[in-house]
mmCIF file of C-alpha atoms in Angstrom:
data_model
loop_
_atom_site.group_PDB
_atom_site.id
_atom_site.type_symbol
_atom_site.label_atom_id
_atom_site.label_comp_id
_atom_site.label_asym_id
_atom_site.label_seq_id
_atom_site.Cartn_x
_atom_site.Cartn_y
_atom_site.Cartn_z
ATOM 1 C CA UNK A 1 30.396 -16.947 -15.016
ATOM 2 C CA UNK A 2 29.159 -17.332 -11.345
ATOM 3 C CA UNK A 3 28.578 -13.882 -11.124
ATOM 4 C CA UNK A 4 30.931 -13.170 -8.277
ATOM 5 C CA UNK A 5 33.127 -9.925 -9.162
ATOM 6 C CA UNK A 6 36.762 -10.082 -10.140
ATOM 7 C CA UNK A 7 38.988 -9.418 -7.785
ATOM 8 C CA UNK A 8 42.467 -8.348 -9.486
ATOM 9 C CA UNK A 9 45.630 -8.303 -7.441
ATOM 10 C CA UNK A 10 48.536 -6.004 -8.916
ATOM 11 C CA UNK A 11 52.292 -6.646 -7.135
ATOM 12 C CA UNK A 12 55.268 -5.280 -8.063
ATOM 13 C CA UNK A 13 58.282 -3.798 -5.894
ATOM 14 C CA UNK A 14 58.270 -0.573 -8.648
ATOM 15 C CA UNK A 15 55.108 -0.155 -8.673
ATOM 16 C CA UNK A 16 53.590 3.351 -9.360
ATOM 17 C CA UNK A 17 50.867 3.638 -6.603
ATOM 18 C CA UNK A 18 49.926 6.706 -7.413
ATOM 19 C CA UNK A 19 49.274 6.290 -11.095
ATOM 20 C CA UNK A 20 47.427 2.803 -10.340
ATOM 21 C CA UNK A 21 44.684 4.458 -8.144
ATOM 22 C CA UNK A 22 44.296 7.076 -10.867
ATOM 23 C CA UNK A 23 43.164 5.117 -13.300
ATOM 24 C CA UNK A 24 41.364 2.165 -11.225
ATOM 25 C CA UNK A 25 39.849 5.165 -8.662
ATOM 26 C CA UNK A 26 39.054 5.503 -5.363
ATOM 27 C CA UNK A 27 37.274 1.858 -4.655
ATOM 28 C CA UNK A 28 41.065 0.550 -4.923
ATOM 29 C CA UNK A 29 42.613 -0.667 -1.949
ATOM 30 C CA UNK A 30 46.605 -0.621 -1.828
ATOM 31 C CA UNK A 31 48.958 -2.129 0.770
ATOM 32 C CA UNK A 32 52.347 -1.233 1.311
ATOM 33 C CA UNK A 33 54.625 -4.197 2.755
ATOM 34 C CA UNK A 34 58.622 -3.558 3.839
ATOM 35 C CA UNK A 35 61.169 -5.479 1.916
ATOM 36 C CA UNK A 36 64.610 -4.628 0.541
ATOM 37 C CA UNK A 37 67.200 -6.284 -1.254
ATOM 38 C CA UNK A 38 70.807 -6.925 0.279
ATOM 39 C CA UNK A 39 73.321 -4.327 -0.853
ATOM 40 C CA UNK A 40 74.370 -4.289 -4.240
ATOM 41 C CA UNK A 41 77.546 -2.147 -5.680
ATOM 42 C CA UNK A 42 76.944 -0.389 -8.374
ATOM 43 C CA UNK A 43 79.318 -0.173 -11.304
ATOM 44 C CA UNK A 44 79.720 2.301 -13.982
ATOM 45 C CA UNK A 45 82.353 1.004 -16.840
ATOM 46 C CA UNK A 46 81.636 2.354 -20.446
ATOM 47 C CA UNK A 47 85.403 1.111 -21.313
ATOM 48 C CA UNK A 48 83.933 -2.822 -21.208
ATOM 49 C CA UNK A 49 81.917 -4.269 -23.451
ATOM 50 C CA UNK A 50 78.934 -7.094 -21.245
ATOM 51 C CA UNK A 51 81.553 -10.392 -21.862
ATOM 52 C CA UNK A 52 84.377 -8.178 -20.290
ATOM 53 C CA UNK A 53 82.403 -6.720 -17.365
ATOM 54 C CA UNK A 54 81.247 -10.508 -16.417
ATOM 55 C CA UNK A 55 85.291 -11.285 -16.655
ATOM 56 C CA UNK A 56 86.256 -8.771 -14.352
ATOM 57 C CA UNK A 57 83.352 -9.638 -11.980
ATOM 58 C CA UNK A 58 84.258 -13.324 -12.004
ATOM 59 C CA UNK A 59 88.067 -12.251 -11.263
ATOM 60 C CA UNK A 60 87.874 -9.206 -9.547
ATOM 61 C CA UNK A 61 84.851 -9.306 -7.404
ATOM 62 C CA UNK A 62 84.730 -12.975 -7.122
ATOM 63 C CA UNK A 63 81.371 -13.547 -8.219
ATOM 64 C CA UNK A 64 79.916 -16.891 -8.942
ATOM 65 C CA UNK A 65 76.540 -16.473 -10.453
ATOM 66 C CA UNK A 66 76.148 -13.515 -13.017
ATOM 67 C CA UNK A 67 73.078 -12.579 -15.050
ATOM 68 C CA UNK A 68 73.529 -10.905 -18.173
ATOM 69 C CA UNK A 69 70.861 -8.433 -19.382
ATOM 70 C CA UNK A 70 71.419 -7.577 -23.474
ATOM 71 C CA UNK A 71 69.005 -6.060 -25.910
ATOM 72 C CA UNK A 72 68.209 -9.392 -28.315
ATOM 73 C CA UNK A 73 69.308 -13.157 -29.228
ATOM 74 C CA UNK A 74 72.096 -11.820 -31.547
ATOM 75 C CA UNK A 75 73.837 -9.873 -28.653
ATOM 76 C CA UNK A 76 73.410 -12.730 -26.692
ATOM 77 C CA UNK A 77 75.298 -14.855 -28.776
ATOM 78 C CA UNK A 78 78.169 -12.013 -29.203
ATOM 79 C CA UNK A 79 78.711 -12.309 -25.300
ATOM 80 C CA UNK A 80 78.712 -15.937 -25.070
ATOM 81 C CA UNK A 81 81.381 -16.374 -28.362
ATOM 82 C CA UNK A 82 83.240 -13.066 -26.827
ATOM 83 C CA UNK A 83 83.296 -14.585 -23.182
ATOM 84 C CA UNK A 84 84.259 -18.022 -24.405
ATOM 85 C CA UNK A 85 87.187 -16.500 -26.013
ATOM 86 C CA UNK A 86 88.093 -14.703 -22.732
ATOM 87 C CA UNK A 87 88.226 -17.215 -20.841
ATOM 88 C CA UNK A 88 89.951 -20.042 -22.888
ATOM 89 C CA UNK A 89 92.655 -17.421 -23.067
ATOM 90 C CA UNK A 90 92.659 -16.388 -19.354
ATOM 91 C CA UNK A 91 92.573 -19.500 -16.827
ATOM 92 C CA UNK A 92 90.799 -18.850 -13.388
ATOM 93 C CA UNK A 93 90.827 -20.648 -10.255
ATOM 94 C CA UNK A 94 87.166 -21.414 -10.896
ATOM 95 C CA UNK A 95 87.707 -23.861 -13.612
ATOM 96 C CA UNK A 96 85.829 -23.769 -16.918
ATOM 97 C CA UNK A 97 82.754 -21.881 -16.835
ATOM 98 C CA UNK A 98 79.645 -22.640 -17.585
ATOM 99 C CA UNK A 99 77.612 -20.492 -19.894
ATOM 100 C CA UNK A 100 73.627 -20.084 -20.886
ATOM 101 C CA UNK A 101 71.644 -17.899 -22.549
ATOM 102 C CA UNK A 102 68.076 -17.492 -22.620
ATOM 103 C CA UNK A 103 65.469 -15.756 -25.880
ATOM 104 C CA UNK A 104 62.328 -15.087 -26.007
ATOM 105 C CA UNK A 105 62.445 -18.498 -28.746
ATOM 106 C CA UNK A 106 63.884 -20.064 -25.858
ATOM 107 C CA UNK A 107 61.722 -23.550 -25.021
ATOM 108 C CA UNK A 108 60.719 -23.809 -21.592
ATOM 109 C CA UNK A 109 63.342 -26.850 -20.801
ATOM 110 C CA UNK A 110 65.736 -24.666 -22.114
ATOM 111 C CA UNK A 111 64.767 -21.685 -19.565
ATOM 112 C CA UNK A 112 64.464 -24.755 -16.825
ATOM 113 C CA UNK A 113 68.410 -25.377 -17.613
ATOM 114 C CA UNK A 114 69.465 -21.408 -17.630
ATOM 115 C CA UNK A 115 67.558 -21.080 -13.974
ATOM 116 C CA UNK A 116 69.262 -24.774 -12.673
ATOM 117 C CA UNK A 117 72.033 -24.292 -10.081
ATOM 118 C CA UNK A 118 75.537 -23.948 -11.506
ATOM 119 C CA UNK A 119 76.988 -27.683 -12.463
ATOM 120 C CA UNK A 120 80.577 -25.554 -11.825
ATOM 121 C CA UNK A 121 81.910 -23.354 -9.336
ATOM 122 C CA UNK A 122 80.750 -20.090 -12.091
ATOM 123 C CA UNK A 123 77.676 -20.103 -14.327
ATOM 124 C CA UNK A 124 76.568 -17.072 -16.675
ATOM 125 C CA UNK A 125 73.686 -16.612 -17.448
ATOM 126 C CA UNK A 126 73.015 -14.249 -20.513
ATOM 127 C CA UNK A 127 69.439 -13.534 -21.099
ATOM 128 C CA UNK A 128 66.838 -10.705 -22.831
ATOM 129 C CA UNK A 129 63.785 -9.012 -21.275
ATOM 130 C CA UNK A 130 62.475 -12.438 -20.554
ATOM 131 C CA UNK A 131 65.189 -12.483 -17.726
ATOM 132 C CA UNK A 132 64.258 -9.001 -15.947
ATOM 133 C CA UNK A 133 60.695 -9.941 -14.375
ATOM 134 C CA UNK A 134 59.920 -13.531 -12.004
ATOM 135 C CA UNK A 135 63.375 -14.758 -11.433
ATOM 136 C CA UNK A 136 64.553 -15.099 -8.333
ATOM 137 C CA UNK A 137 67.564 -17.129 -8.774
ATOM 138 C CA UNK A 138 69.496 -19.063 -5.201
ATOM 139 C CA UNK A 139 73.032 -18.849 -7.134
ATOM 140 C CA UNK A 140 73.076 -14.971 -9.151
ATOM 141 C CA UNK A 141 75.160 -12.787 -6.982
ATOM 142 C CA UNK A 142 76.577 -10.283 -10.146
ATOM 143 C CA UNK A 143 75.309 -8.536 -12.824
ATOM 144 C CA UNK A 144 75.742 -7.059 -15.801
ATOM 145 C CA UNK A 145 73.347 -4.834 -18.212
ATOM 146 C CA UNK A 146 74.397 -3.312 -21.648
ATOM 147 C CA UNK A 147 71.911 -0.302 -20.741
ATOM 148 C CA UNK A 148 70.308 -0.291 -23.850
ATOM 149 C CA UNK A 149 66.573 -2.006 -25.615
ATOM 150 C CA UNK A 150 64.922 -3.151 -28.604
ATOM 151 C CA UNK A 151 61.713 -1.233 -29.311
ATOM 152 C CA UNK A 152 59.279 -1.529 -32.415
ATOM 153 C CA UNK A 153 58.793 2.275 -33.318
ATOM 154 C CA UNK A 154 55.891 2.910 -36.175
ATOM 155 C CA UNK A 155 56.592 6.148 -38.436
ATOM 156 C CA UNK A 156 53.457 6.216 -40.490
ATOM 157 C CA UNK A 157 53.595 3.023 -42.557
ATOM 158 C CA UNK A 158 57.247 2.379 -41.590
ATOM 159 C CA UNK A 159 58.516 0.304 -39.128
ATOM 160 C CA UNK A 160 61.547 -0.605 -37.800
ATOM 161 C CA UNK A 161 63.342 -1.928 -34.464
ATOM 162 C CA UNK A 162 65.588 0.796 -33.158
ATOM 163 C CA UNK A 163 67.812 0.027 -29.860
ATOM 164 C CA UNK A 164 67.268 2.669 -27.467
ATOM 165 C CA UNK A 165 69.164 3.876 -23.356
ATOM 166 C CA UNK A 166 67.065 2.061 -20.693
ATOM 167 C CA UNK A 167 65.213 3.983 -18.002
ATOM 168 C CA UNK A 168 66.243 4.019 -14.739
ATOM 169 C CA UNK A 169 63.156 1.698 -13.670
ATOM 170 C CA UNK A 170 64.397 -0.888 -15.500
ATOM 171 C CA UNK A 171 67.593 -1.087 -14.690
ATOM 172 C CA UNK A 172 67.045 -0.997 -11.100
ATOM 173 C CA UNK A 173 64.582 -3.735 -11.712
ATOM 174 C CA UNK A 174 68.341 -5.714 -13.167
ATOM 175 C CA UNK A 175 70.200 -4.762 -10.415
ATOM 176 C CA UNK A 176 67.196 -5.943 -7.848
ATOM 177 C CA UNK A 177 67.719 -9.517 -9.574
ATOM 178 C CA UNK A 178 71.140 -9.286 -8.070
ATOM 179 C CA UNK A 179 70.479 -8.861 -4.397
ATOM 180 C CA UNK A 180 68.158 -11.277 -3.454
ATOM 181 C CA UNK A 181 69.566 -13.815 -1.181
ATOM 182 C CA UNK A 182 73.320 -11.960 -0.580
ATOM 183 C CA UNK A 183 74.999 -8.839 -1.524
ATOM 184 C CA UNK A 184 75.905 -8.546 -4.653
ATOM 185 C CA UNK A 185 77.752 -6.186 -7.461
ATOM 186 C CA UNK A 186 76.256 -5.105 -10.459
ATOM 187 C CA UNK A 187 77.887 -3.501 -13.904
ATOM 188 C CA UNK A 188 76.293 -1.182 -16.476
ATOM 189 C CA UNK A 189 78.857 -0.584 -19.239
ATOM 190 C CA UNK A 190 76.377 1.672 -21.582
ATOM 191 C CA UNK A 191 78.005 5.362 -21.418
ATOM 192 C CA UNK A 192 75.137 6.572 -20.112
ATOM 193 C CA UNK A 193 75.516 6.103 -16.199
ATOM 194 C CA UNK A 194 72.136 5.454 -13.873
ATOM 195 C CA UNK A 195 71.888 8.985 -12.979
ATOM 196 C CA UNK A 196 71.514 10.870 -16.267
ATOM 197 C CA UNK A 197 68.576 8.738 -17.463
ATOM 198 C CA UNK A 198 65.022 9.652 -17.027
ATOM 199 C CA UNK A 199 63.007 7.442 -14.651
ATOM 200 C CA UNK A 200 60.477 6.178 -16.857
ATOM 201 C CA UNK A 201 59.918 6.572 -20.652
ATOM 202 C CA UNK A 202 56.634 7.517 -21.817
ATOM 203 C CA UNK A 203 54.561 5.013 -23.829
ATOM 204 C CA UNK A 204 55.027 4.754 -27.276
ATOM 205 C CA UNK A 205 51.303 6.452 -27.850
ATOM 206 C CA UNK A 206 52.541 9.813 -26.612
ATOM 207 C CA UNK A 207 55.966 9.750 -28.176
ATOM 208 C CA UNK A 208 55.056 8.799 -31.856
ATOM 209 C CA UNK A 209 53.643 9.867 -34.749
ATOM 210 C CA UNK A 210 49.502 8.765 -34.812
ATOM 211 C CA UNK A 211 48.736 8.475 -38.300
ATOM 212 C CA UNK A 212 48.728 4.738 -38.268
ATOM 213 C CA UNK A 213 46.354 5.292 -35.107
ATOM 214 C CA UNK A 214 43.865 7.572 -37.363
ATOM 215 C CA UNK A 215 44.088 4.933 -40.703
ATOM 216 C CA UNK A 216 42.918 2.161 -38.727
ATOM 217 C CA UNK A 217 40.310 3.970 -36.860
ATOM 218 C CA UNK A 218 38.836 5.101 -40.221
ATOM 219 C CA UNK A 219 39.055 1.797 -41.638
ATOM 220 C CA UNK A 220 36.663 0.424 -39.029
ATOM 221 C CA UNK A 221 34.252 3.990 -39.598
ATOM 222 C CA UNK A 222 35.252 5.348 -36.061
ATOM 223 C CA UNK A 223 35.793 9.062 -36.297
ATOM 224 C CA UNK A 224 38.684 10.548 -34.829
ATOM 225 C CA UNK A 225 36.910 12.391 -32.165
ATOM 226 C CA UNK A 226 35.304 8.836 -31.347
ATOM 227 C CA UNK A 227 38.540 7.876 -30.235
ATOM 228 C CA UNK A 228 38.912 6.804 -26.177
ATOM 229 C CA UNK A 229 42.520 6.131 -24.102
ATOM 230 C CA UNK A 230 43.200 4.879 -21.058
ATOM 231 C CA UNK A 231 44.195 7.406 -18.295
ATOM 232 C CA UNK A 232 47.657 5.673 -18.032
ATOM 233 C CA UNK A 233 47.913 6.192 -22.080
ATOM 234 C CA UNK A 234 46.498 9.330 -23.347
ATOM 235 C CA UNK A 235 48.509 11.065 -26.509
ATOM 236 C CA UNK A 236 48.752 14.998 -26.474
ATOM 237 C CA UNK A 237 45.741 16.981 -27.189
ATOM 238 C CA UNK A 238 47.616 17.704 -30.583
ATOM 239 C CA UNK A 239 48.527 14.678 -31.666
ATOM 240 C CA UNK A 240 45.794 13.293 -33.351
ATOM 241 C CA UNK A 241 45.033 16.510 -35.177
ATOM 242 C CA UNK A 242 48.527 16.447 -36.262
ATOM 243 C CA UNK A 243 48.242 12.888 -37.793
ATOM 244 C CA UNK A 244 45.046 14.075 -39.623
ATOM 245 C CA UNK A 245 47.198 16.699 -40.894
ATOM 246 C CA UNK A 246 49.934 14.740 -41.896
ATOM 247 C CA UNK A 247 47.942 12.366 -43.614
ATOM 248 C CA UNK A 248 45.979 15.397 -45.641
ATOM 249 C CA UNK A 249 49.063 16.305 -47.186
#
């Protein structure tokens, strides 16, 4: 409103530089800054389900402060009622343990709570997406992902929430949440170890079927060939004629 230009500042530790001063061009400017996390070991264990994995952190690598990374509220709640079960059956030197979970329904006091210091000498904390990004948490030296996510995935007019392997980018963004103010040891228990999966995975615009993308164009008179992507976004040259054919038939 005063007329000044905006001024946008993008941070991230996995940032893709190079793909950022594609699309915003060459009047970017882009610092690099050193940083690092303290050492984390890495765990593979695709024997263990998440609740056991936080058990044998808690009693074989001593940790006090565990996040738990799972794919929704429902497998949130199956780690809390599986690790409550663990340990009222296996008694620790810690003493009773304290346990939280955090949704995206969560309320904010409730994700105040889940980010409080432990009241114990071990606190859980057992959390969605909405625990990967901006916490940076005094007490979390463990951690523990089930290596898999939630994604909406559009088939023409259907729809449906399939659970799909994370990239590697995000669950070295996990494991980052772990080393922040001490070493720390991390657990995936998905079969698929860190290695085998792809880096990234591409946006759901270049992976999917476009004919919703065509319907709604045409229901607002925009032509297919009227169509415009971001650089960051762009489908295959085919797709769109593909969805066009699809929906001919």
């Amino acid at each position: 409103r005063l007329g000044d230009p905006i001024r946008l500042a993008i941070m991230s530790a996995t940032l893709d530089v190079d793909n950022e001063m594609d699309y915003w061009g060459h009047e970017a400017v882009h610092y690099n800054t050193n940083g690092g996390t303290h050492p984390v070991e890495m765990l593979h264990r695709p024997s263990l389900s998440p609740a056991q994995a936080v058990w044998e952190l808690i009693t074989e690598y001593q940790r006090t402060g565990i996040m738990v990374f799972v794919s929704g509220r429902y497998e949130a709640e199956q780690v809390r009622v599986e690790l409550e079960s663990i340990a009222a059956k296996n008694k620790t030197e810690h003493g009773p343990i304290e346990i939280v979970s955090v949704t995206g329904s969560s309320s904010a006091t409730e994700r105040d709570n889940a980010s409080a210091l432990p009241t114990g000498k071990v606190k859980v904390l057992i959390g969605t997406t909405v625990i990967e990004s901006g916490n940076s948490l005094l007490w979390v030296n463990g951690g523990v992902s089930s290596g898999v996510a939630k994604n909406l995935e559009i088939y023409g007019n259907a729809h449906r929430v399939q659970e799909s392997p994370l990239p590697q980018q995000r669950i070295i963004q996990q494991k980052g949440r772990v080393g922040r103010f001490g070493p720390g040891v991390f657990s995936l228990v998905h079969p698929l170890s860190l290695e085998v999966r792809p880096m990234t995975i591409p946006p759901a615009i270049q992976r999917l079927l476009l004919t919703e993308v065509v319907m709604t164009a045409a229901s607002h008179q925009i032509g297919v060939e009227d169509l415009t992507f971001s650089a960051l976004e762009t489908p295959p040259a085919h797709a769109l004629d593909t969805a066009v054919d699809r929906l001919k038939k």
